[in-house]
PDB file of C-alpha atoms and ligand atoms in Angstrom:
ATOM      1  CA  MET A  24      12.277  17.869 -26.015  1.00 86.00           C
ATOM      2  CA  PRO A  25       9.319  19.784 -24.521  1.00 89.00           C
ATOM      3  CA  SER A  26       6.367  17.691 -23.386  1.00 91.00           C
ATOM      4  CA  LEU A  27       2.859  18.545 -24.527  1.00 94.00           C
ATOM      5  CA  VAL A  28       1.478  17.186 -21.238  1.00 92.00           C
ATOM      6  CA  ARG A  29       0.993  19.330 -18.171  1.00 94.00           C
ATOM      7  CA  PRO A  30       1.836  17.221 -15.078  1.00 96.00           C
ATOM      8  CA  ALA A  31      -1.237  16.032 -13.183  1.00 97.00           C
ATOM      9  CA  VAL A  32       0.597  16.874  -9.941  1.00 97.00           C
ATOM     10  CA  PRO A  33       3.271  19.589  -9.998  1.00 96.00           C
ATOM     11  CA  ALA A  34       6.745  18.390  -8.958  1.00 95.00           C
ATOM     12  CA  GLY A  35       7.475  19.492  -5.397  1.00 96.00           C
ATOM     13  CA  LEU A  36       3.847  19.544  -4.230  1.00 96.00           C
ATOM     14  CA  LEU A  37       4.010  16.313  -2.235  1.00 95.00           C
ATOM     15  CA  ARG A  38       7.290  17.306  -0.572  1.00 94.00           C
ATOM     16  CA  GLN A  39       5.730  20.591   0.539  1.00 96.00           C
ATOM     17  CA  LEU A  40       2.768  18.883   2.188  1.00 96.00           C
ATOM     18  CA  VAL A  41       3.099  17.439   5.667  1.00 94.00           C
ATOM     19  CA  GLN A  42       2.389  13.705   5.478  1.00 97.00           C
ATOM     20  CA  PRO A  43      -1.001  13.424   7.183  1.00 97.00           C
ATOM     21  CA  THR A  44      -2.221  11.209   9.977  1.00 98.00           C
ATOM     22  CA  LEU A  45      -5.633   9.821   9.049  1.00 98.00           C
ATOM     23  CA  VAL A  46      -8.170   8.539  11.539  1.00 98.00           C
ATOM     24  CA  VAL A  47     -10.357   5.743  10.164  1.00 98.00           C
ATOM     25  CA  GLU A  48     -12.857   4.784  12.855  1.00 98.00           C
ATOM     26  CA  GLU A  49     -10.776   2.944  15.508  1.00 98.00           C
ATOM     27  CA  LEU A  50      -7.615   3.031  13.359  1.00 98.00           C
ATOM     28  CA  VAL A  51      -4.892   5.681  13.283  1.00 98.00           C
ATOM     29  CA  VAL A  52      -2.929   5.742  10.016  1.00 98.00           C
ATOM     30  CA  ARG A  53       0.285   7.632  10.731  1.00 98.00           C
ATOM     31  CA  PRO A  54       3.778   8.084   9.240  1.00 98.00           C
ATOM     32  CA  TRP A  55       6.334   5.421  10.159  1.00 98.00           C
ATOM     33  CA  GLN A  56       8.665   5.819  13.138  1.00 98.00           C
ATOM     34  CA  ASP A  57      11.974   4.046  13.867  1.00 97.00           C
ATOM     35  CA  GLU A  58      10.312   2.724  17.048  1.00 98.00           C
ATOM     36  CA  ASP A  59       8.015   0.570  14.851  1.00 98.00           C
ATOM     37  CA  ALA A  60      10.959  -1.729  13.996  1.00 98.00           C
ATOM     38  CA  PRO A  61      10.202  -4.529  16.532  1.00 98.00           C
ATOM     39  CA  ALA A  62       6.542  -4.693  15.434  1.00 98.00           C
ATOM     40  CA  VAL A  63       7.510  -4.691  11.734  1.00 98.00           C
ATOM     41  CA  LEU A  64       9.995  -7.490  12.405  1.00 98.00           C
ATOM     42  CA  ALA A  65       7.249  -9.456  14.170  1.00 98.00           C
ATOM     43  CA  ALA A  66       4.815  -8.875  11.263  1.00 98.00           C
ATOM     44  CA  TYR A  67       7.267 -10.389   8.771  1.00 98.00           C
ATOM     45  CA  GLN A  68       7.331 -13.630  10.773  1.00 97.00           C
ATOM     46  CA  ASP A  69       3.824 -14.273   9.382  1.00 98.00           C
ATOM     47  CA  PRO A  70       4.003 -16.743   6.464  1.00 98.00           C
ATOM     48  CA  ASP A  71       1.296 -14.925   4.461  1.00 98.00           C
ATOM     49  CA  ILE A  72       2.986 -11.529   4.708  1.00 98.00           C
ATOM     50  CA  ARG A  73       6.307 -13.124   3.713  1.00 97.00           C
ATOM     51  CA  ARG A  74       4.701 -15.014   0.854  1.00 97.00           C
ATOM     52  CA  TRP A  75       2.702 -12.234  -0.742  1.00 98.00           C
ATOM     53  CA  HIS A  76       5.337  -9.533  -0.232  1.00 97.00           C
ATOM     54  CA  ALA A  77       8.143 -11.894  -1.226  1.00 95.00           C
ATOM     55  CA  ARG A  78      10.493 -10.769   1.500  1.00 94.00           C
ATOM     56  CA  THR A  79      11.641 -11.658   4.960  1.00 95.00           C
ATOM     57  CA  LEU A  80      13.347  -9.742   7.754  1.00 97.00           C
ATOM     58  CA  THR A  81      15.907 -11.312  10.044  1.00 96.00           C
ATOM     59  CA  ASP A  82      16.527  -8.630  12.668  1.00 98.00           C
ATOM     60  CA  GLU A  83      15.525  -5.176  13.902  1.00 98.00           C
ATOM     61  CA  ALA A  84      18.307  -3.508  11.930  1.00 98.00           C
ATOM     62  CA  GLU A  85      16.740  -4.800   8.705  1.00 98.00           C
ATOM     63  CA  ALA A  86      13.305  -3.677   9.891  1.00 98.00           C
ATOM     64  CA  ARG A  87      14.663  -0.162  10.567  1.00 98.00           C
ATOM     65  CA  GLU A  88      16.240  -0.140   7.113  1.00 98.00           C
ATOM     66  CA  LEU A  89      12.901  -1.108   5.519  1.00 98.00           C
ATOM     67  CA  ILE A  90      11.108   1.599   7.511  1.00 98.00           C
ATOM     68  CA  GLY A  91      13.755   4.063   6.285  1.00 98.00           C
ATOM     69  CA  THR A  92      12.965   3.079   2.689  1.00 97.00           C
ATOM     70  CA  TRP A  93       9.237   3.635   3.256  1.00 97.00           C
ATOM     71  CA  ARG A  94       9.865   7.003   4.952  1.00 97.00           C
ATOM     72  CA  GLY A  95      12.235   8.170   2.233  1.00 97.00           C
ATOM     73  CA  ARG A  96       9.587   7.900  -0.484  1.00 97.00           C
ATOM     74  CA  TRP A  97       7.652  10.999   0.613  1.00 97.00           C
ATOM     75  CA  PRO A  98      10.536  13.545   0.378  1.00 96.00           C
ATOM     76  CA  ALA A  99      11.698  11.826  -2.839  1.00 97.00           C
ATOM     77  CA  GLU A 100       8.101  12.042  -4.170  1.00 97.00           C
ATOM     78  CA  THR A 101       8.207   8.393  -5.251  1.00 97.00           C
ATOM     79  CA  GLY A 102       5.536   7.137  -2.856  1.00 97.00           C
ATOM     80  CA  ALA A 103       4.145   7.217   0.645  1.00 97.00           C
ATOM     81  CA  GLY A 104       3.957   4.782   3.541  1.00 97.00           C
ATOM     82  CA  TRP A 105       1.899   4.686   6.704  1.00 98.00           C
ATOM     83  CA  ALA A 106       1.757   2.524   9.813  1.00 98.00           C
ATOM     84  CA  VAL A 107      -1.787   1.444  10.695  1.00 99.00           C
ATOM     85  CA  THR A 108      -2.285   1.401  14.452  1.00 98.00           C
ATOM     86  CA  ARG A 109      -5.060   0.576  16.883  1.00 98.00           C
ATOM     87  CA  ASP A 110      -4.718   1.482  20.567  1.00 98.00           C
ATOM     88  CA  GLN A 111      -1.165   2.614  19.649  1.00 97.00           C
ATOM     89  CA  LYS A 112      -0.206  -0.897  18.500  1.00 98.00           C
ATOM     90  CA  LEU A 113       0.861  -1.657  14.947  1.00 98.00           C
ATOM     91  CA  VAL A 114      -1.827  -3.648  13.124  1.00 98.00           C
ATOM     92  CA  GLY A 115      -0.865  -3.070   9.508  1.00 98.00           C
ATOM     93  CA  ARG A 116       0.912  -1.257   6.743  1.00 98.00           C
ATOM     94  CA  ILE A 117      -0.473   0.772   3.859  1.00 98.00           C
ATOM     95  CA  GLY A 118       1.827   2.060   1.135  1.00 98.00           C
ATOM     96  CA  LEU A 119       1.659   3.852  -2.157  1.00 97.00           C
ATOM     97  CA  GLY A 120       4.523   3.071  -4.524  1.00 96.00           C
ATOM     98  CA  ASN A 121       5.613   3.821  -8.082  1.00 96.00           C
ATOM     99  CA  LEU A 122       4.202   7.312  -7.811  1.00 97.00           C
ATOM    100  CA  ASN A 123       4.204   9.091 -11.168  1.00 97.00           C
ATOM    101  CA  LEU A 124       3.320  12.745 -10.634  1.00 96.00           C
ATOM    102  CA  VAL A 125       3.181  13.552 -14.342  1.00 96.00           C
ATOM    103  CA  GLU A 126       0.575  10.866 -14.981  1.00 97.00           C
ATOM    104  CA  GLY A 127      -1.018  11.224 -11.525  1.00 98.00           C
ATOM    105  CA  THR A 128      -0.738   7.504 -10.778  1.00 98.00           C
ATOM    106  CA  GLY A 129       0.453   5.220  -7.993  1.00 98.00           C
ATOM    107  CA  GLU A 130       0.169   1.626  -6.736  1.00 98.00           C
ATOM    108  CA  ILE A 131      -1.248   0.676  -3.362  1.00 98.00           C
ATOM    109  CA  SER A 132      -0.094  -2.228  -1.197  1.00 98.00           C
ATOM    110  CA  TYR A 133      -0.896  -3.418   2.318  1.00 98.00           C
ATOM    111  CA  TRP A 134      -0.643  -6.069   4.964  1.00 98.00           C
ATOM    112  CA  VAL A 135      -2.471  -6.632   8.232  1.00 99.00           C
ATOM    113  CA  VAL A 136      -1.015  -8.623  11.125  1.00 98.00           C
ATOM    114  CA  PRO A 137      -2.799 -11.968  11.684  1.00 98.00           C
ATOM    115  CA  ALA A 138      -4.313 -10.944  15.049  1.00 98.00           C
ATOM    116  CA  ALA A 139      -6.041  -7.928  13.476  1.00 98.00           C
ATOM    117  CA  ARG A 140      -7.486  -9.646  10.384  1.00 98.00           C
ATOM    118  CA  GLY A 141     -11.201 -10.072   9.807  1.00 98.00           C
ATOM    119  CA  GLY A 142     -12.212  -6.440  10.347  1.00 98.00           C
ATOM    120  CA  ALA A 143     -11.702  -5.080   6.824  1.00 98.00           C
ATOM    121  CA  VAL A 144      -8.710  -3.010   7.977  1.00 98.00           C
ATOM    122  CA  ALA A 145      -6.993  -3.077   4.568  1.00 98.00           C
ATOM    123  CA  ALA A 146     -10.116  -2.065   2.609  1.00 98.00           C
ATOM    124  CA  ARG A 147     -10.949   0.776   4.995  1.00 98.00           C
ATOM    125  CA  VAL A 148      -7.463   2.289   5.106  1.00 98.00           C
ATOM    126  CA  SER A 149      -6.979   1.818   1.333  1.00 98.00           C
ATOM    127  CA  ASP A 150     -10.157   3.820   0.807  1.00 98.00           C
ATOM    128  CA  ALA A 151      -8.987   6.572   3.190  1.00 98.00           C
ATOM    129  CA  VAL A 152      -5.488   6.850   1.696  1.00 98.00           C
ATOM    130  CA  CYS A 153      -6.844   6.887  -1.866  1.00 97.00           C
ATOM    131  CA  THR A 154      -9.417   9.531  -1.035  1.00 97.00           C
ATOM    132  CA  TRP A 155      -6.718  11.724   0.518  1.00 97.00           C
ATOM    133  CA  MET A 156      -4.392  11.221  -2.456  1.00 97.00           C
ATOM    134  CA  PHE A 157      -7.172  12.101  -4.912  1.00 97.00           C
ATOM    135  CA  THR A 158      -8.396  15.186  -3.075  1.00 97.00           C
ATOM    136  CA  ALA A 159      -5.305  16.687  -1.396  1.00 97.00           C
ATOM    137  CA  VAL A 160      -2.608  15.690  -3.900  1.00 97.00           C
ATOM    138  CA  GLY A 161      -4.567  15.405  -7.135  1.00 97.00           C
ATOM    139  CA  LEU A 162      -3.727  11.835  -8.118  1.00 98.00           C
ATOM    140  CA  HIS A 163      -5.904  10.508 -10.918  1.00 97.00           C
ATOM    141  CA  ARG A 164      -5.523   6.709 -10.717  1.00 98.00           C
ATOM    142  CA  VAL A 165      -4.412   4.252  -8.030  1.00 98.00           C
ATOM    143  CA  GLN A 166      -3.664   0.702  -9.110  1.00 98.00           C
ATOM    144  CA  LEU A 167      -3.709  -2.485  -7.033  1.00 98.00           C
ATOM    145  CA  ASP A 168      -2.001  -5.715  -8.152  1.00 98.00           C
ATOM    146  CA  HIS A 169      -2.386  -9.063  -6.434  1.00 98.00           C
ATOM    147  CA  SER A 170      -1.589 -12.659  -7.281  1.00 98.00           C
ATOM    148  CA  THR A 171      -4.589 -14.592  -8.597  1.00 98.00           C
ATOM    149  CA  GLY A 172      -3.857 -16.977  -5.698  1.00 98.00           C
ATOM    150  CA  ASN A 173      -4.430 -14.257  -3.107  1.00 98.00           C
ATOM    151  CA  LEU A 174      -8.212 -14.370  -2.721  1.00 98.00           C
ATOM    152  CA  ALA A 175      -8.277 -12.215   0.425  1.00 98.00           C
ATOM    153  CA  SER A 176      -6.494  -9.400  -1.427  1.00 98.00           C
ATOM    154  CA  CYS A 177      -8.984  -9.668  -4.301  1.00 98.00           C
ATOM    155  CA  ARG A 178     -11.827  -9.118  -1.819  1.00 98.00           C
ATOM    156  CA  VAL A 179      -9.976  -6.144  -0.291  1.00 98.00           C
ATOM    157  CA  ALA A 180      -9.645  -4.612  -3.774  1.00 98.00           C
ATOM    158  CA  GLU A 181     -13.333  -5.031  -4.534  1.00 98.00           C
ATOM    159  CA  LYS A 182     -14.473  -3.739  -1.139  1.00 97.00           C
ATOM    160  CA  ALA A 183     -12.256  -0.640  -1.443  1.00 97.00           C
ATOM    161  CA  GLY A 184     -13.662   0.214  -4.872  1.00 97.00           C
ATOM    162  CA  PHE A 185     -10.763  -0.930  -7.096  1.00 98.00           C
ATOM    163  CA  ARG A 186     -12.403  -2.229 -10.249  1.00 98.00           C
ATOM    164  CA  PHE A 187     -11.071  -5.392 -11.862  1.00 98.00           C
ATOM    165  CA  GLU A 188      -9.332  -4.602 -15.161  1.00 98.00           C
ATOM    166  CA  GLY A 189      -7.815  -7.940 -16.170  1.00 98.00           C
ATOM    167  CA  THR A 190      -5.158 -10.579 -15.562  1.00 98.00           C
ATOM    168  CA  ARG A 191      -1.507 -10.044 -16.390  1.00 98.00           C
ATOM    169  CA  ARG A 192       0.019 -13.450 -17.100  1.00 98.00           C
ATOM    170  CA  GLY A 193       3.265 -14.385 -15.335  1.00 98.00           C
ATOM    171  CA  GLN A 194       3.739 -10.805 -14.187  1.00 97.00           C
ATOM    172  CA  ALA A 195       5.283 -11.211 -10.731  1.00 97.00           C
ATOM    173  CA  LEU A 196       8.093 -13.431  -9.503  1.00 97.00           C
ATOM    174  CA  HIS A 197       7.376 -14.977  -6.109  1.00 97.00           C
ATOM    175  CA  GLU A 198       9.407 -17.501  -4.104  1.00 96.00           C
ATOM    176  CA  ASP A 199       7.564 -20.359  -5.870  1.00 97.00           C
ATOM    177  CA  GLY A 200       7.810 -18.903  -9.367  1.00 98.00           C
ATOM    178  CA  TRP A 201       5.908 -16.594 -11.683  1.00 98.00           C
ATOM    179  CA  HIS A 202       2.372 -15.618 -10.684  1.00 98.00           C
ATOM    180  CA  ASP A 203      -0.473 -14.347 -12.809  1.00 98.00           C
ATOM    181  CA  MET A 204      -1.621 -11.044 -11.326  1.00 98.00           C
ATOM    182  CA  HIS A 205      -5.026  -9.401 -11.184  1.00 98.00           C
ATOM    183  CA  LEU A 206      -4.961  -5.732 -12.006  1.00 98.00           C
ATOM    184  CA  HIS A 207      -7.510  -3.529 -10.210  1.00 98.00           C
ATOM    185  CA  ALA A 208      -7.663   0.259 -10.225  1.00 98.00           C
ATOM    186  CA  ARG A 209      -9.640   3.139  -8.836  1.00 98.00           C
ATOM    187  CA  LEU A 210      -9.944   6.502 -10.581  1.00 98.00           C
ATOM    188  CA  ALA A 211     -10.511   9.787  -8.769  1.00 97.00           C
ATOM    189  CA  GLU A 212     -13.934  10.101 -10.365  1.00 96.00           C
ATOM    190  CA  ASP A 213     -15.022   6.546  -9.458  1.00 94.00           C
ATOM    191  CA  ARG A 214     -16.479   7.721  -6.126  1.00 68.00           C
TER     192      ARG A 214
HETATM  193  C1  LIG B   8      -5.052  -9.319   2.592  1.00 76.78           C
HETATM  194  C2  LIG B   8      -5.145  -8.838   4.035  1.00 76.78           C
HETATM  195  C3  LIG B   8      -4.458  -7.483   4.156  1.00 76.78           C
HETATM  196  C4  LIG B   8      -6.629  -8.685   4.412  1.00 76.78           C
HETATM  197  O1  LIG B   8      -6.744  -8.448   5.789  1.00 76.78           O
HETATM  198  P1  LIG B   8      -8.025  -7.663   6.387  1.00 76.78           P
HETATM  199  O2  LIG B   8      -7.996  -6.258   5.955  1.00 76.78           O
HETATM  200  O3  LIG B   8      -8.083  -7.936   7.837  1.00 76.78           O
HETATM  201  O4  LIG B   8      -9.228  -8.321   5.592  1.00 76.78           O
HETATM  202  P2  LIG B   8     -10.337  -9.345   6.150  1.00 76.78           P
HETATM  203  O5  LIG B   8      -9.689 -10.467   6.891  1.00 76.78           O
HETATM  204  O6  LIG B   8     -11.364  -8.546   6.854  1.00 76.78           O
HETATM  205  O7  LIG B   8     -10.886  -9.984   4.804  1.00 76.78           O
HETATM  206  C5  LIG B   8     -11.343  -9.219   3.726  1.00 76.78           C
HETATM  207  C6  LIG B   8     -12.171 -10.137   2.831  1.00 76.78           C
HETATM  208  O8  LIG B   8     -11.349 -11.222   2.345  1.00 76.78           O
HETATM  209  C7  LIG B   8     -11.947 -12.466   2.677  1.00 76.78           C
HETATM  210  N1  LIG B   8     -10.878 -13.416   2.971  1.00 76.78           N
HETATM  211  C8  LIG B   8     -10.009 -13.374   3.994  1.00 76.78           C
HETATM  212  N2  LIG B   8      -9.164 -14.417   3.917  1.00 76.78           N
HETATM  213  C9  LIG B   8      -9.534 -15.128   2.828  1.00 76.78           C
HETATM  214  C10 LIG B   8      -9.045 -16.314   2.208  1.00 76.78           C
HETATM  215  N3  LIG B   8      -8.003 -16.969   2.696  1.00 76.78           N
HETATM  216  N4  LIG B   8      -9.676 -16.756   1.089  1.00 76.78           N
HETATM  217  C11 LIG B   8     -10.725 -16.091   0.562  1.00 76.78           C
HETATM  218  N5  LIG B   8     -11.223 -14.947   1.101  1.00 76.78           N
HETATM  219  C12 LIG B   8     -10.631 -14.492   2.215  1.00 76.78           C
HETATM  220  C13 LIG B   8     -12.796 -12.163   3.894  1.00 76.78           C
HETATM  221  O9  LIG B   8     -13.841 -13.132   4.022  1.00 76.78           O
HETATM  222  C14 LIG B   8     -13.325 -10.808   3.553  1.00 76.78           C
HETATM  223  O10 LIG B   8     -14.337 -10.922   2.586  1.00 76.78           O
HETATM  224  P3  LIG B   8     -15.788 -10.325   2.812  1.00 76.78           P
HETATM  225  O11 LIG B   8     -15.603  -8.864   2.923  1.00 76.78           O
HETATM  226  O12 LIG B   8     -16.522 -10.730   1.604  1.00 76.78           O
HETATM  227  O13 LIG B   8     -16.276 -10.922   4.081  1.00 76.78           O
HETATM  228  C15 LIG B   8      -4.478  -9.846   5.019  1.00 76.78           C
HETATM  229  O14 LIG B   8      -5.065 -11.119   4.815  1.00 76.78           O
HETATM  230  C16 LIG B   8      -2.979  -9.947   4.835  1.00 76.78           C
HETATM  231  O15 LIG B   8      -2.230  -9.131   5.362  1.00 76.78           O
HETATM  232  N6  LIG B   8      -2.521 -10.959   4.089  1.00 76.78           N
HETATM  233  C17 LIG B   8      -1.084 -11.173   3.885  1.00 76.78           C
HETATM  234  C18 LIG B   8      -0.424 -10.049   3.095  1.00 76.78           C
HETATM  235  C19 LIG B   8      -1.143  -9.780   1.790  1.00 76.78           C
HETATM  236  O16 LIG B   8      -1.766 -10.643   1.191  1.00 76.78           O
HETATM  237  N7  LIG B   8      -1.020  -8.519   1.343  1.00 76.78           N
HETATM  238  C20 LIG B   8      -1.600  -8.106   0.080  1.00 76.78           C
HETATM  239  C21 LIG B   8      -0.664  -8.395  -1.040  1.00 76.78           C
HETATM  240  S1  LIG B   8      -1.404  -7.976  -2.608  1.00 76.78           S
END
């Protein structure tokens, strides 16, 4: 049945673009490489990353598999994932998932390794990735969900310009049960 909606982003556009490397002050936000596996494995030893991303990794093979999933999203046009590095060392991850090209929407997620926290890395790279997705790809809305218990992530959302839109009760299943989730979002025209 023909749709009356013209897709916000034409199918195939993302695949045709080379995934960019973005420089955000001292940070280099680049596509993932297999060689990142040891650093990704180390990052998932952090209790906060495990808790809020509800996953663990037991060895480098699993880390490579996870990196493969992140890398596969760009050619499949389902999302995008970048390694955040400083002085060529991995300090974080920024990802865009649940990409819907027809609606022009996606969901952002991130972590920063404990040693690199305190410098607003997540807010700065979220802003840069969103800006690129709005201007180069034509996305319209990027959403950010976090548990109401994750106060640091709430601050990241606010600092990166994701407006608070409400609380979704019992929306996400974590290791310790269902969590209420804050919904934040940023529209292309917000900034
Ligand atoms: C959330 C996270 C990415 C933020 O790291 P970061 O970019 O280095 O951010 P910062 O440490 O600079 O903190 C950002 C803000 O949160 C605040 N904050 C940090 N930890 C906090 C805590 N435990 N409770 C309340 N506020 C906190 C900081 O004071 C800062 O606020 P300010 O700008 O008003 O000063 C990092 O803590 C992390 O990786 N956590 C585990 C994984 C995670 O939660 N991912 C997000 C899932 S939704």
